[in-house]
PDB file of C-alpha atoms in Angstrom:
ATOM      1  CA  MET T  16      15.421-170.898  -1.633  1.00 51.00           C
ATOM      2  CA  PRO T  17      15.135-171.666  -5.388  1.00 51.00           C
ATOM      3  CA  THR T  18      14.914-175.229  -6.054  1.00 57.00           C
ATOM      4  CA  LYS T  19      16.452-176.578  -8.978  1.00 55.00           C
ATOM      5  CA  ALA T  20      13.442-177.163 -10.766  1.00 56.00           C
ATOM      6  CA  SER T  21      12.345-173.747 -10.422  1.00 58.00           C
ATOM      7  CA  ASN T  22      16.189-172.266 -11.476  1.00 61.00           C
ATOM      8  CA  ALA T  23      15.887-174.548 -14.429  1.00 60.00           C
ATOM      9  CA  ALA T  24      12.285-173.194 -15.597  1.00 57.00           C
ATOM     10  CA  ARG T  25      13.507-169.884 -15.381  1.00 60.00           C
ATOM     11  CA  LYS T  26      16.569-170.262 -17.584  1.00 57.00           C
ATOM     12  CA  GLU T  27      14.286-172.087 -19.742  1.00 55.00           C
ATOM     13  CA  GLU T  28      12.098-168.939 -20.443  1.00 55.00           C
ATOM     14  CA  THR T  29      14.878-166.620 -20.303  1.00 58.00           C
ATOM     15  CA  ALA T  30      16.573-168.736 -23.401  1.00 53.00           C
ATOM     16  CA  VAL T  31      12.830-168.994 -24.953  1.00 52.00           C
ATOM     17  CA  GLU T  32      12.536-165.169 -24.987  1.00 54.00           C
ATOM     18  CA  ALA T  33      15.989-164.498 -26.249  1.00 53.00           C
ATOM     19  CA  ALA T  34      15.822-166.654 -29.300  1.00 51.00           C
ATOM     20  CA  ALA T  35      12.077-165.227 -30.151  1.00 50.00           C
ATOM     21  CA  GLU T  36      13.389-161.319 -29.923  1.00 52.00           C
ATOM     22  CA  ASN T  37      15.945-162.300 -32.019  1.00 49.00           C
ATOM     23  CA  SER T  38      13.515-163.449 -34.519  1.00 55.00           C
ATOM     24  CA  ILE T  39      15.677-166.825 -34.993  1.00 68.00           C
ATOM     25  CA  ILE T  40      12.969-169.061 -34.040  1.00 74.00           C
ATOM     26  CA  LEU T  41      10.625-167.557 -36.838  1.00 76.00           C
ATOM     27  CA  ASP T  42      13.297-168.768 -39.151  1.00 76.00           C
ATOM     28  CA  LEU T  43      13.004-172.282 -38.525  1.00 83.00           C
ATOM     29  CA  PRO T  44      11.223-174.500 -40.869  1.00 86.00           C
ATOM     30  CA  GLU T  45       7.487-175.255 -39.811  1.00 85.00           C
ATOM     31  CA  LEU T  46       8.245-178.793 -38.473  1.00 88.00           C
ATOM     32  CA  ALA T  47      11.065-177.705 -36.391  1.00 87.00           C
ATOM     33  CA  LEU T  48       9.424-175.090 -34.806  1.00 88.00           C
ATOM     34  CA  GLU T  49       6.570-177.516 -34.266  1.00 89.00           C
ATOM     35  CA  LEU T  50       9.010-180.026 -32.446  1.00 90.00           C
ATOM     36  CA  ILE T  51      10.646-177.148 -30.286  1.00 89.00           C
ATOM     37  CA  LEU T  52       7.252-175.769 -29.159  1.00 92.00           C
ATOM     38  CA  GLU T  53       6.109-179.602 -28.213  1.00 92.00           C
ATOM     39  CA  LYS T  54       9.207-179.662 -25.602  1.00 92.00           C
ATOM     40  CA  LEU T  55       8.312-176.418 -23.695  1.00 93.00           C
ATOM     41  CA  SER T  56       6.633-176.189 -20.532  1.00 93.00           C
ATOM     42  CA  PRO T  57       3.363-174.134 -19.592  1.00 94.00           C
ATOM     43  CA  ALA T  58       5.228-171.298 -18.451  1.00 92.00           C
ATOM     44  CA  ALA T  59       7.917-171.293 -21.142  1.00 92.00           C
ATOM     45  CA  LEU T  60       4.693-171.268 -23.602  1.00 92.00           C
ATOM     46  CA  LEU T  61       3.300-168.533 -22.050  1.00 91.00           C
ATOM     47  CA  SER T  62       6.607-166.433 -22.630  1.00 89.00           C
ATOM     48  CA  MET T  63       6.681-167.250 -26.213  1.00 88.00           C
ATOM     49  CA  ALA T  64       2.958-166.423 -26.564  1.00 88.00           C
ATOM     50  CA  SER T  65       3.863-162.852 -25.568  1.00 85.00           C
ATOM     51  CA  VAL T  66       6.561-162.150 -27.970  1.00 83.00           C
ATOM     52  CA  CYS T  67       4.597-161.696 -31.419  1.00 85.00           C
ATOM     53  CA  SER T  68       1.113-162.280 -32.823  1.00 85.00           C
ATOM     54  CA  SER T  69       2.514-165.318 -34.701  1.00 84.00           C
ATOM     55  CA  LEU T  70       3.977-166.866 -31.666  1.00 88.00           C
ATOM     56  CA  ARG T  71       1.025-165.974 -29.599  1.00 88.00           C
ATOM     57  CA  CYS T  72      -1.151-168.256 -32.208  1.00 88.00           C
ATOM     58  CA  ARG T  73       0.834-171.258 -32.281  1.00 89.00           C
ATOM     59  CA  CYS T  74       1.906-171.317 -28.610  1.00 91.00           C
ATOM     60  CA  ARG T  75      -1.808-171.135 -27.379  1.00 91.00           C
ATOM     61  CA  SER T  76      -3.006-174.012 -29.540  1.00 91.00           C
ATOM     62  CA  ASP T  77      -5.591-176.726 -28.490  1.00 91.00           C
ATOM     63  CA  HIS T  78      -2.372-179.344 -29.392  1.00 91.00           C
ATOM     64  CA  LEU T  79       0.258-178.089 -27.417  1.00 94.00           C
ATOM     65  CA  TRP T  80      -1.608-177.459 -24.518  1.00 93.00           C
ATOM     66  CA  GLY T  81      -3.550-180.740 -24.633  1.00 91.00           C
ATOM     67  CA  ARG T  82      -0.355-182.554 -24.076  1.00 92.00           C
ATOM     68  CA  HIS T  83       0.099-180.610 -20.929  1.00 94.00           C
ATOM     69  CA  MET T  84      -3.599-181.162 -19.759  1.00 91.00           C
ATOM     70  CA  ASN T  85      -2.800-185.058 -20.521  1.00 90.00           C
ATOM     71  CA  GLN T  86      -0.064-184.739 -18.547  1.00 92.00           C
ATOM     72  CA  LYS T  87      -0.705-183.390 -15.116  1.00 94.00           C
ATOM     73  CA  TRP T  88      -4.486-182.867 -14.862  1.00 93.00           C
ATOM     74  CA  ARG T  89      -6.350-186.338 -17.151  1.00 88.00           C
ATOM     75  CA  ARG T  90      -5.776-188.941 -13.962  1.00 89.00           C
ATOM     76  CA  VAL T  91      -7.642-186.465 -11.904  1.00 92.00           C
ATOM     77  CA  ILE T  92     -10.182-185.025 -13.864  1.00 86.00           C
ATOM     78  CA  GLY T  93     -10.958-187.708 -16.318  1.00 73.00           C
ATOM     79  CA  GLU T  94     -11.000-188.731 -20.130  1.00 59.00           C
ATOM     80  CA  GLU T  95     -14.588-187.148 -20.572  1.00 50.00           C
ATOM     81  CA  SER T  96     -12.845-183.659 -19.752  1.00 48.00           C
ATOM     82  CA  GLU T  97     -10.480-183.948 -22.600  1.00 48.00           C
ATOM     83  CA  ARG T  98     -13.513-184.587 -24.684  1.00 51.00           C
ATOM     84  CA  PHE T  99     -15.051-181.629 -22.989  1.00 46.00           C
ATOM     85  CA  MET T 100     -12.361-179.073 -23.167  1.00 46.00           C
ATOM     86  CA  SER T 101     -12.199-180.087 -26.818  1.00 48.00           C
ATOM     87  CA  LYS T 102     -15.509-178.841 -27.640  1.00 48.00           C
ATOM     88  CA  GLU T 103     -14.755-175.013 -27.983  1.00 38.00           C
ATOM     89  CA  GLU T 104     -17.411-173.871 -29.509  1.00 36.00           C
ATOM     90  CA  SER T 105     -19.972-175.370 -26.892  1.00 39.00           C
ATOM     91  CA  PHE T 106     -18.456-173.210 -24.098  1.00 39.00           C
ATOM     92  CA  LYS T 107     -17.478-169.977 -25.751  1.00 38.00           C
ATOM     93  CA  HIS T 108     -19.116-166.956 -24.388  1.00 35.00           C
ATOM     94  CA  LYS T 109     -20.546-169.402 -21.869  1.00 37.00           C
ATOM     95  CA  GLY T 110     -20.127-169.749 -17.892  1.00 36.00           C
ATOM     96  CA  TRP T 111     -18.792-173.508 -16.812  1.00 32.00           C
ATOM     97  CA  MET T 112     -22.012-173.916 -15.249  1.00 35.00           C
ATOM     98  CA  ASN T 113     -24.152-173.971 -18.088  1.00 39.00           C
ATOM     99  CA  SER T 114     -21.525-175.491 -20.220  1.00 35.00           C
ATOM    100  CA  VAL T 115     -19.945-178.501 -18.418  1.00 38.00           C
ATOM    101  CA  PRO T 116     -21.826-181.719 -18.971  1.00 36.00           C
ATOM    102  CA  SER T 117     -22.924-183.845 -16.428  1.00 36.00           C
ATOM    103  CA  CYS T 118     -20.386-186.256 -16.574  1.00 34.00           C
ATOM    104  CA  ILE T 119     -17.619-183.941 -15.559  1.00 38.00           C
ATOM    105  CA  CYS T 120     -19.440-181.804 -13.060  1.00 39.00           C
ATOM    106  CA  PRO T 121     -23.182-183.195 -12.669  1.00 36.00           C
ATOM    107  CA  LEU T 122     -25.407-180.471 -12.494  1.00 32.00           C
ATOM    108  CA  SER T 123     -28.138-182.337 -10.281  1.00 36.00           C
ATOM    109  CA  TRP T 124     -25.206-182.727  -7.883  1.00 32.00           C
ATOM    110  CA  ILE T 125     -24.106-179.428  -7.764  1.00 32.00           C
ATOM    111  CA  LYS T 126     -27.517-177.596  -7.631  1.00 33.00           C
ATOM    112  CA  SER T 127     -29.481-180.141  -5.792  1.00 36.00           C
ATOM    113  CA  LYS T 128     -30.533-179.096  -2.191  1.00 27.00           C
ATOM    114  CA  TYR T 129     -27.025-180.965  -1.036  1.00 28.00           C
ATOM    115  CA  PHE T 130     -25.091-178.212  -2.453  1.00 33.00           C
ATOM    116  CA  GLY T 131     -27.899-175.641  -2.257  1.00 36.00           C
ATOM    117  CA  GLY T 132     -25.799-172.821   0.108  1.00 35.00           C
ATOM    118  CA  TRP T 133     -22.532-173.484  -1.693  1.00 34.00           C
ATOM    119  CA  ARG T 134     -20.488-171.317  -4.487  1.00 38.00           C
ATOM    120  CA  SER T 135     -19.769-174.161  -6.535  1.00 38.00           C
ATOM    121  CA  ALA T 136     -17.485-172.115  -8.070  1.00 39.00           C
ATOM    122  CA  SER T 137     -17.025-168.857 -10.079  1.00 40.00           C
ATOM    123  CA  PRO T 138     -19.724-168.700 -12.606  1.00 42.00           C
ATOM    124  CA  SER T 139     -18.109-166.046 -14.801  1.00 43.00           C
ATOM    125  CA  LEU T 140     -15.391-168.217 -15.305  1.00 44.00           C
ATOM    126  CA  ARG T 141     -14.964-168.894 -19.162  1.00 51.00           C
ATOM    127  CA  PHE T 142     -13.076-171.782 -21.211  1.00 62.00           C
ATOM    128  CA  ASP T 143     -12.351-170.521 -24.978  1.00 71.00           C
ATOM    129  CA  SER T 144      -9.113-173.089 -25.265  1.00 83.00           C
ATOM    130  CA  THR T 145      -7.465-175.574 -23.868  1.00 87.00           C
ATOM    131  CA  MET T 146      -5.111-173.467 -22.301  1.00 90.00           C
ATOM    132  CA  SER T 147      -7.587-171.546 -20.455  1.00 88.00           C
ATOM    133  CA  CYS T 148      -9.011-174.639 -18.714  1.00 87.00           C
ATOM    134  CA  TYR T 149      -5.338-175.428 -18.255  1.00 91.00           C
ATOM    135  CA  LEU T 150      -4.851-172.293 -16.358  1.00 92.00           C
ATOM    136  CA  ALA T 151      -7.902-171.814 -14.553  1.00 89.00           C
ATOM    137  CA  LEU T 152      -7.089-175.486 -12.920  1.00 91.00           C
ATOM    138  CA  GLU T 153      -3.469-174.365 -12.099  1.00 93.00           C
ATOM    139  CA  SER T 154      -4.619-171.167 -10.785  1.00 91.00           C
ATOM    140  CA  GLY T 155      -6.996-172.546  -8.080  1.00 91.00           C
ATOM    141  CA  LYS T 156     -10.009-170.798  -9.835  1.00 83.00           C
ATOM    142  CA  PHE T 157     -11.930-173.865 -10.861  1.00 84.00           C
ATOM    143  CA  TRP T 158     -13.798-176.449  -8.674  1.00 87.00           C
ATOM    144  CA  PHE T 159     -14.005-179.622 -10.315  1.00 88.00           C
ATOM    145  CA  PRO T 160     -15.681-182.923  -9.070  1.00 91.00           C
ATOM    146  CA  ALA T 161     -13.269-185.890  -8.266  1.00 94.00           C
ATOM    147  CA  GLN T 162     -12.992-188.416  -5.611  1.00 95.00           C
ATOM    148  CA  VAL T 163     -10.818-188.394  -2.471  1.00 97.00           C
ATOM    149  CA  TYR T 164      -9.218-191.431  -1.148  1.00 97.00           C
ATOM    150  CA  ASN T 165      -9.371-192.214   2.958  1.00 96.00           C
ATOM    151  CA  ARG T 166     -10.873-188.478   3.407  1.00 94.00           C
ATOM    152  CA  GLU T 167     -10.516-186.373   5.866  1.00 90.00           C
ATOM    153  CA  LYS T 168      -6.761-187.242   6.270  1.00 88.00           C
ATOM    154  CA  GLY T 169      -7.149-191.022   6.861  1.00 84.00           C
ATOM    155  CA  HIS T 170      -9.538-190.534   9.734  1.00 87.00           C
ATOM    156  CA  ALA T 171     -10.497-194.401  10.659  1.00 86.00           C
ATOM    157  CA  GLY T 172     -13.965-193.905   9.822  1.00 89.00           C
ATOM    158  CA  TYR T 173     -13.011-193.808   6.201  1.00 93.00           C
ATOM    159  CA  LYS T 174     -10.358-196.139   5.689  1.00 94.00           C
ATOM    160  CA  LEU T 175     -10.185-198.087   2.036  1.00 96.00           C
ATOM    161  CA  SER T 176     -13.100-195.394   0.700  1.00 97.00           C
ATOM    162  CA  CYS T 177     -13.309-192.960  -1.790  1.00 97.00           C
ATOM    163  CA  TYR T 178     -15.540-189.799  -1.352  1.00 96.00           C
ATOM    164  CA  ASP T 179     -17.152-187.224  -4.078  1.00 94.00           C
ATOM    165  CA  ALA T 180     -15.926-183.960  -3.423  1.00 94.00           C
ATOM    166  CA  GLN T 181     -15.404-180.402  -5.011  1.00 92.00           C
ATOM    167  CA  LEU T 182     -11.627-179.831  -5.249  1.00 94.00           C
ATOM    168  CA  ARG T 183      -9.594-176.892  -6.166  1.00 95.00           C
ATOM    169  CA  TYR T 184      -6.156-176.922  -6.734  1.00 96.00           C
ATOM    170  CA  ASP T 185      -3.297-175.268  -4.510  1.00 96.00           C
ATOM    171  CA  ARG T 186      -0.212-174.900  -6.677  1.00 94.00           C
ATOM    172  CA  ARG T 187       1.768-173.489  -4.105  1.00 95.00           C
ATOM    173  CA  SER T 188       1.665-176.428  -1.767  1.00 97.00           C
ATOM    174  CA  ASP T 189       0.974-178.701  -5.075  1.00 97.00           C
ATOM    175  CA  THR T 190      -1.849-180.325  -3.461  1.00 97.00           C
ATOM    176  CA  PHE T 191      -5.554-179.996  -2.955  1.00 98.00           C
ATOM    177  CA  PHE T 192      -8.357-178.146  -1.054  1.00 97.00           C
ATOM    178  CA  ALA T 193     -11.568-180.351  -0.915  1.00 96.00           C
ATOM    179  CA  ARG T 194     -15.128-179.897   0.241  1.00 94.00           C
ATOM    180  CA  TYR T 195     -17.443-182.803   1.061  1.00 94.00           C
ATOM    181  CA  PRO T 196     -21.165-182.657   0.340  1.00 89.00           C
ATOM    182  CA  PRO T 197     -23.332-182.477   3.826  1.00 87.00           C
ATOM    183  CA  HIS T 198     -24.099-185.589   5.500  1.00 80.00           C
ATOM    184  CA  GLY T 199     -27.391-185.075   6.355  1.00 77.00           C
ATOM    185  CA  ARG T 200     -28.235-182.150   8.634  1.00 81.00           C
ATOM    186  CA  LYS T 201     -24.339-182.148   9.415  1.00 82.00           C
ATOM    187  CA  PRO T 202     -22.229-179.133   7.806  1.00 86.00           C
ATOM    188  CA  ALA T 203     -19.973-179.810   5.033  1.00 87.00           C
ATOM    189  CA  LYS T 204     -16.783-180.927   5.822  1.00 91.00           C
ATOM    190  CA  PHE T 205     -13.376-179.562   4.224  1.00 95.00           C
ATOM    191  CA  GLU T 206      -9.906-180.774   4.159  1.00 96.00           C
ATOM    192  CA  GLU T 207      -6.623-179.327   3.044  1.00 96.00           C
ATOM    193  CA  GLY T 208      -3.283-180.509   1.856  1.00 97.00           C
ATOM    194  CA  ILE T 209      -4.452-183.455  -0.006  1.00 97.00           C
ATOM    195  CA  GLU T 210      -1.867-184.752  -1.950  1.00 97.00           C
ATOM    196  CA  TRP T 211      -2.377-186.025  -5.803  1.00 97.00           C
ATOM    197  CA  ASP T 212      -2.148-189.638  -4.840  1.00 95.00           C
ATOM    198  CA  ARG T 213      -5.334-189.563  -2.802  1.00 97.00           C
ATOM    199  CA  VAL T 214      -7.289-187.987  -5.605  1.00 97.00           C
ATOM    200  CA  ARG T 215      -8.712-189.448  -8.567  1.00 96.00           C
ATOM    201  CA  ALA T 216     -11.082-188.914 -11.353  1.00 94.00           C
ATOM    202  CA  SER T 217     -14.954-190.741 -10.709  1.00 93.00           C
ATOM    203  CA  PRO T 218     -14.808-194.120 -12.378  1.00 94.00           C
ATOM    204  CA  VAL T 219     -18.519-193.822 -13.253  1.00 93.00           C
ATOM    205  CA  ASN T 220     -21.489-191.339 -14.102  1.00 89.00           C
ATOM    206  CA  THR T 221     -23.200-191.555 -11.227  1.00 91.00           C
ATOM    207  CA  CYS T 222     -23.783-188.724  -8.501  1.00 91.00           C
ATOM    208  CA  PRO T 223     -23.067-189.169  -4.945  1.00 93.00           C
ATOM    209  CA  HIS T 224     -26.727-189.714  -3.861  1.00 93.00           C
ATOM    210  CA  ASP T 225     -27.814-191.884  -6.395  1.00 95.00           C
ATOM    211  CA  LEU T 226     -27.746-195.889  -6.735  1.00 96.00           C
ATOM    212  CA  HIS T 227     -25.478-197.169  -9.421  1.00 96.00           C
ATOM    213  CA  VAL T 228     -26.258-199.484 -11.897  1.00 95.00           C
ATOM    214  CA  SER T 229     -24.728-202.857 -11.003  1.00 95.00           C
ATOM    215  CA  ASN T 230     -23.861-204.436 -14.205  1.00 93.00           C
ATOM    216  CA  CYS T 231     -21.212-207.070 -12.666  1.00 96.00           C
ATOM    217  CA  LEU T 232     -23.315-209.157 -10.363  1.00 96.00           C
ATOM    218  CA  SER T 233     -23.600-212.119 -12.514  1.00 95.00           C
ATOM    219  CA  ASP T 234     -19.975-212.439 -13.128  1.00 95.00           C
ATOM    220  CA  LEU T 235     -18.867-212.047  -9.381  1.00 97.00           C
ATOM    221  CA  ARG T 236     -16.445-214.895  -7.785  1.00 96.00           C
ATOM    222  CA  PRO T 237     -14.376-215.398  -4.999  1.00 97.00           C
ATOM    223  CA  GLY T 238     -11.529-213.522  -5.206  1.00 97.00           C
ATOM    224  CA  ASP T 239     -13.023-210.874  -7.238  1.00 98.00           C
ATOM    225  CA  HIS T 240     -11.988-207.153  -6.400  1.00 98.00           C
ATOM    226  CA  PHE T 241     -14.733-204.767  -6.155  1.00 98.00           C
ATOM    227  CA  GLU T 242     -15.870-201.482  -4.901  1.00 98.00           C
ATOM    228  CA  ILE T 243     -19.307-200.802  -3.601  1.00 98.00           C
ATOM    229  CA  GLN T 244     -21.837-198.314  -2.328  1.00 98.00           C
ATOM    230  CA  TRP T 245     -22.051-197.281   1.019  1.00 97.00           C
ATOM    231  CA  ARG T 246     -23.969-194.549   3.418  1.00 96.00           C
ATOM    232  CA  LYS T 247     -24.554-194.435   6.997  1.00 93.00           C
ATOM    233  CA  ASN T 248     -28.513-193.454   6.228  1.00 92.00           C
ATOM    234  CA  LYS T 249     -30.587-192.258   3.562  1.00 91.00           C
ATOM    235  CA  GLU T 250     -30.091-188.686   3.937  1.00 90.00           C
ATOM    236  CA  PHE T 251     -25.890-189.067   3.481  1.00 93.00           C
ATOM    237  CA  PRO T 252     -24.282-189.212  -0.006  1.00 94.00           C
ATOM    238  CA  TYR T 253     -22.809-192.380  -1.166  1.00 96.00           C
ATOM    239  CA  GLY T 254     -18.977-193.416  -0.537  1.00 97.00           C
ATOM    240  CA  TRP T 255     -17.279-196.141  -2.740  1.00 98.00           C
ATOM    241  CA  TRP T 256     -15.934-199.017  -0.558  1.00 98.00           C
ATOM    242  CA  TYR T 257     -13.067-201.378  -1.161  1.00 98.00           C
ATOM    243  CA  GLY T 258     -13.838-205.210  -1.064  1.00 98.00           C
ATOM    244  CA  VAL T 259     -13.199-208.996  -1.896  1.00 98.00           C
ATOM    245  CA  VAL T 260     -15.288-211.320  -2.859  1.00 98.00           C
ATOM    246  CA  GLY T 261     -15.336-214.430  -0.371  1.00 97.00           C
ATOM    247  CA  HIS T 262     -16.441-217.724  -0.355  1.00 97.00           C
ATOM    248  CA  LEU T 263     -19.621-219.340   0.971  1.00 97.00           C
ATOM    249  CA  GLU T 264     -19.740-220.780   4.175  1.00 94.00           C
ATOM    250  CA  SER T 265     -20.403-224.229   2.827  1.00 94.00           C
ATOM    251  CA  CYS T 266     -17.194-223.976   0.600  1.00 94.00           C
ATOM    252  CA  ASP T 267     -13.784-225.152   1.822  1.00 91.00           C
ATOM    253  CA  GLY T 268     -12.373-222.425  -0.520  1.00 90.00           C
ATOM    254  CA  ASP T 269     -10.312-225.071  -2.819  1.00 91.00           C
ATOM    255  CA  GLU T 270     -10.778-223.494  -6.462  1.00 87.00           C
ATOM    256  CA  SER T 271     -10.612-226.788  -7.910  1.00 88.00           C
ATOM    257  CA  HIS T 272     -14.416-227.656  -7.042  1.00 89.00           C
ATOM    258  CA  CYS T 273     -15.596-224.272  -5.776  1.00 95.00           C
ATOM    259  CA  ARG T 274     -19.174-223.435  -7.024  1.00 95.00           C
ATOM    260  CA  CYS T 275     -19.709-220.116  -5.319  1.00 96.00           C
ATOM    261  CA  HIS T 276     -20.030-218.485  -8.464  1.00 95.00           C
ATOM    262  CA  GLU T 277     -23.026-220.589  -9.324  1.00 94.00           C
ATOM    263  CA  ASN T 278     -25.069-219.441  -5.755  1.00 96.00           C
ATOM    264  CA  ASP T 279     -27.265-216.203  -6.015  1.00 96.00           C
ATOM    265  CA  THR T 280     -25.409-215.459  -2.679  1.00 96.00           C
ATOM    266  CA  VAL T 281     -22.560-213.664  -3.162  1.00 97.00           C
ATOM    267  CA  ILE T 282     -19.953-213.059   0.230  1.00 97.00           C
ATOM    268  CA  LEU T 283     -18.453-209.497   0.143  1.00 97.00           C
ATOM    269  CA  GLU T 284     -15.684-209.420   2.248  1.00 97.00           C
ATOM    270  CA  PHE T 285     -13.739-206.240   3.395  1.00 97.00           C
ATOM    271  CA  ARG T 286     -10.593-207.647   5.036  1.00 95.00           C
ATOM    272  CA  GLN T 287      -9.521-204.359   6.541  1.00 94.00           C
ATOM    273  CA  TYR T 288     -12.058-205.437   9.856  1.00 96.00           C
ATOM    274  CA  MET T 289     -10.966-207.991  11.966  1.00 95.00           C
ATOM    275  CA  PRO T 290     -12.898-211.143  11.977  1.00 94.00           C
ATOM    276  CA  GLY T 291     -16.021-210.912  13.872  1.00 93.00           C
ATOM    277  CA  SER T 292     -16.607-206.998  13.587  1.00 95.00           C
ATOM    278  CA  ILE T 293     -20.247-205.653  11.903  1.00 92.00           C
ATOM    279  CA  TRP T 294     -18.099-204.408   8.828  1.00 94.00           C
ATOM    280  CA  ARG T 295     -15.867-207.399   8.107  1.00 96.00           C
ATOM    281  CA  GLN T 296     -18.896-209.062   5.644  1.00 95.00           C
ATOM    282  CA  ALA T 297     -21.819-208.434   3.764  1.00 95.00           C
ATOM    283  CA  ILE T 298     -24.117-210.866   1.929  1.00 95.00           C
ATOM    284  CA  ILE T 299     -25.905-209.932  -1.376  1.00 95.00           C
ATOM    285  CA  ASN T 300     -28.169-211.499  -4.013  1.00 95.00           C
ATOM    286  CA  ARG T 301     -26.385-211.275  -7.453  1.00 94.00           C
ATOM    287  CA  LYS T 302     -30.117-211.816  -9.130  1.00 93.00           C
ATOM    288  CA  ASP T 303     -31.817-209.472  -6.881  1.00 89.00           C
ATOM    289  CA  HIS T 304     -29.666-206.615  -5.646  1.00 91.00           C
ATOM    290  CA  ARG T 305     -30.903-203.336  -4.839  1.00 91.00           C
ATOM    291  CA  GLU T 306     -29.919-201.032  -1.695  1.00 95.00           C
ATOM    292  CA  LYS T 307     -29.981-203.241   1.421  1.00 92.00           C
ATOM    293  CA  GLY T 308     -29.108-202.364   4.765  1.00 93.00           C
ATOM    294  CA  ASN T 309     -30.685-200.288   7.881  1.00 92.00           C
ATOM    295  CA  GLU T 310     -29.927-197.456  10.223  1.00 89.00           C
ATOM    296  CA  LEU T 311     -27.613-199.300  12.355  1.00 89.00           C
ATOM    297  CA  ASP T 312     -25.398-201.144   9.711  1.00 91.00           C
ATOM    298  CA  GLY T 313     -25.909-198.635   6.943  1.00 95.00           C
ATOM    299  CA  PHE T 314     -27.007-199.026   3.298  1.00 96.00           C
ATOM    300  CA  TYR T 315     -24.978-201.190   0.807  1.00 97.00           C
ATOM    301  CA  GLY T 316     -25.693-199.850  -3.021  1.00 97.00           C
ATOM    302  CA  GLY T 317     -24.294-200.437  -6.370  1.00 97.00           C
ATOM    303  CA  ILE T 318     -21.301-202.380  -7.121  1.00 97.00           C
ATOM    304  CA  ARG T 319     -18.506-202.154  -9.937  1.00 97.00           C
ATOM    305  CA  LYS T 320     -15.965-205.138 -10.091  1.00 98.00           C
ATOM    306  CA  LEU T 321     -12.171-203.922 -10.573  1.00 97.00           C
ATOM    307  CA  HIS T 322     -10.743-205.400 -13.721  1.00 95.00           C
ATOM    308  CA  SER T 323      -7.607-202.967 -13.883  1.00 94.00           C
ATOM    309  CA  LYS T 324      -4.256-203.873 -11.919  1.00 95.00           C
ATOM    310  CA  GLU T 325      -3.703-200.317 -11.123  1.00 95.00           C
ATOM    311  CA  GLU T 326      -7.052-199.615  -9.315  1.00 96.00           C
ATOM    312  CA  ILE T 327      -6.291-202.730  -7.312  1.00 97.00           C
ATOM    313  CA  SER T 328      -2.725-201.610  -6.682  1.00 96.00           C
ATOM    314  CA  MET T 329      -4.082-198.609  -5.177  1.00 96.00           C
ATOM    315  CA  TRP T 330      -5.970-199.895  -2.807  1.00 97.00           C
ATOM    316  CA  THR T 331      -3.362-202.129  -1.449  1.00 95.00           C
ATOM    317  CA  ARG T 332      -1.240-199.116  -1.068  1.00 95.00           C
ATOM    318  CA  LEU T 333      -3.607-197.788   1.457  1.00 95.00           C
ATOM    319  CA  TRP T 334      -4.167-200.785   3.098  1.00 95.00           C
ATOM    320  CA  PRO T 335      -4.084-199.705   6.759  1.00 93.00           C
ATOM    321  CA  ASP T 336      -0.778-200.790   8.999  1.00 90.00           C
ATOM    322  CA  GLU T 337      -3.406-202.372  11.729  1.00 91.00           C
ATOM    323  CA  ILE T 338      -6.447-203.924  11.147  1.00 91.00           C
ATOM    324  CA  LEU T 339      -9.680-201.971  11.688  1.00 92.00           C
ATOM    325  CA  GLU T 340     -11.977-203.284  14.669  1.00 87.00           C
TER     326      GLU T 340
END
């Protein structure tokens, strides 16, 4: 059964086509026409573009489609992609694998041995405008790198984590299909039906097998929210795990005379796990932190301190209903 939104979209397209066919819209002043085009949906812009060459040129402008890119895709693609898509000349007549900068789709990741057996995307896919980029994303023909919260439908082993993946949009369900890099010799994992609120653009320009350079260690103090890289063994890619900086055992937690931030030792707490769990706490040295761990407990990597309330609230919304063991 047609939805109210789809009915409204069809009415909008019909009105657009009728106005354009009667050349009414072309008689409008330049500014008025521009304001009207800015209000149109992507579907209506496409309908308008098919009417005549004059409208086709206007309706395909990067300015108009950039607004739609920002509104729908910027949160999962990232700001860097907006700059990439504005550099039209850098990818005309090129396949996307040869033109996408590493911050958008890290070639060292996609072309590495960990992805050696995959068809990462359609190498013949070309972008010559922001509109074509938008349509490629909408069609599901473009695989793009992003990160997925609580991968594999919230599997207990991934609660409050975020892992790199390649994603493709499914327009029919308004969800994403993901494929994760293989874990060592294990085959790649796939997941479908991923909702928008479980996807984010990578906040750092670090490939999933590389150690992130931590530049916040001297600033960490109790109560700070952070994400830290963790992997089961050195053949696995890192995931990002959420935690909160805790107090040293010698500190009573009273902020008025707490000196934990002056100590080289930093307590990292993962409060989604019950007290006594081997996953509840990790200890690092702020002056000499490198990858730390073993094959039993896994390896802890780089740290990023969270400053954004939006990022922190996202993690709290994902908090498990029950404390993990």
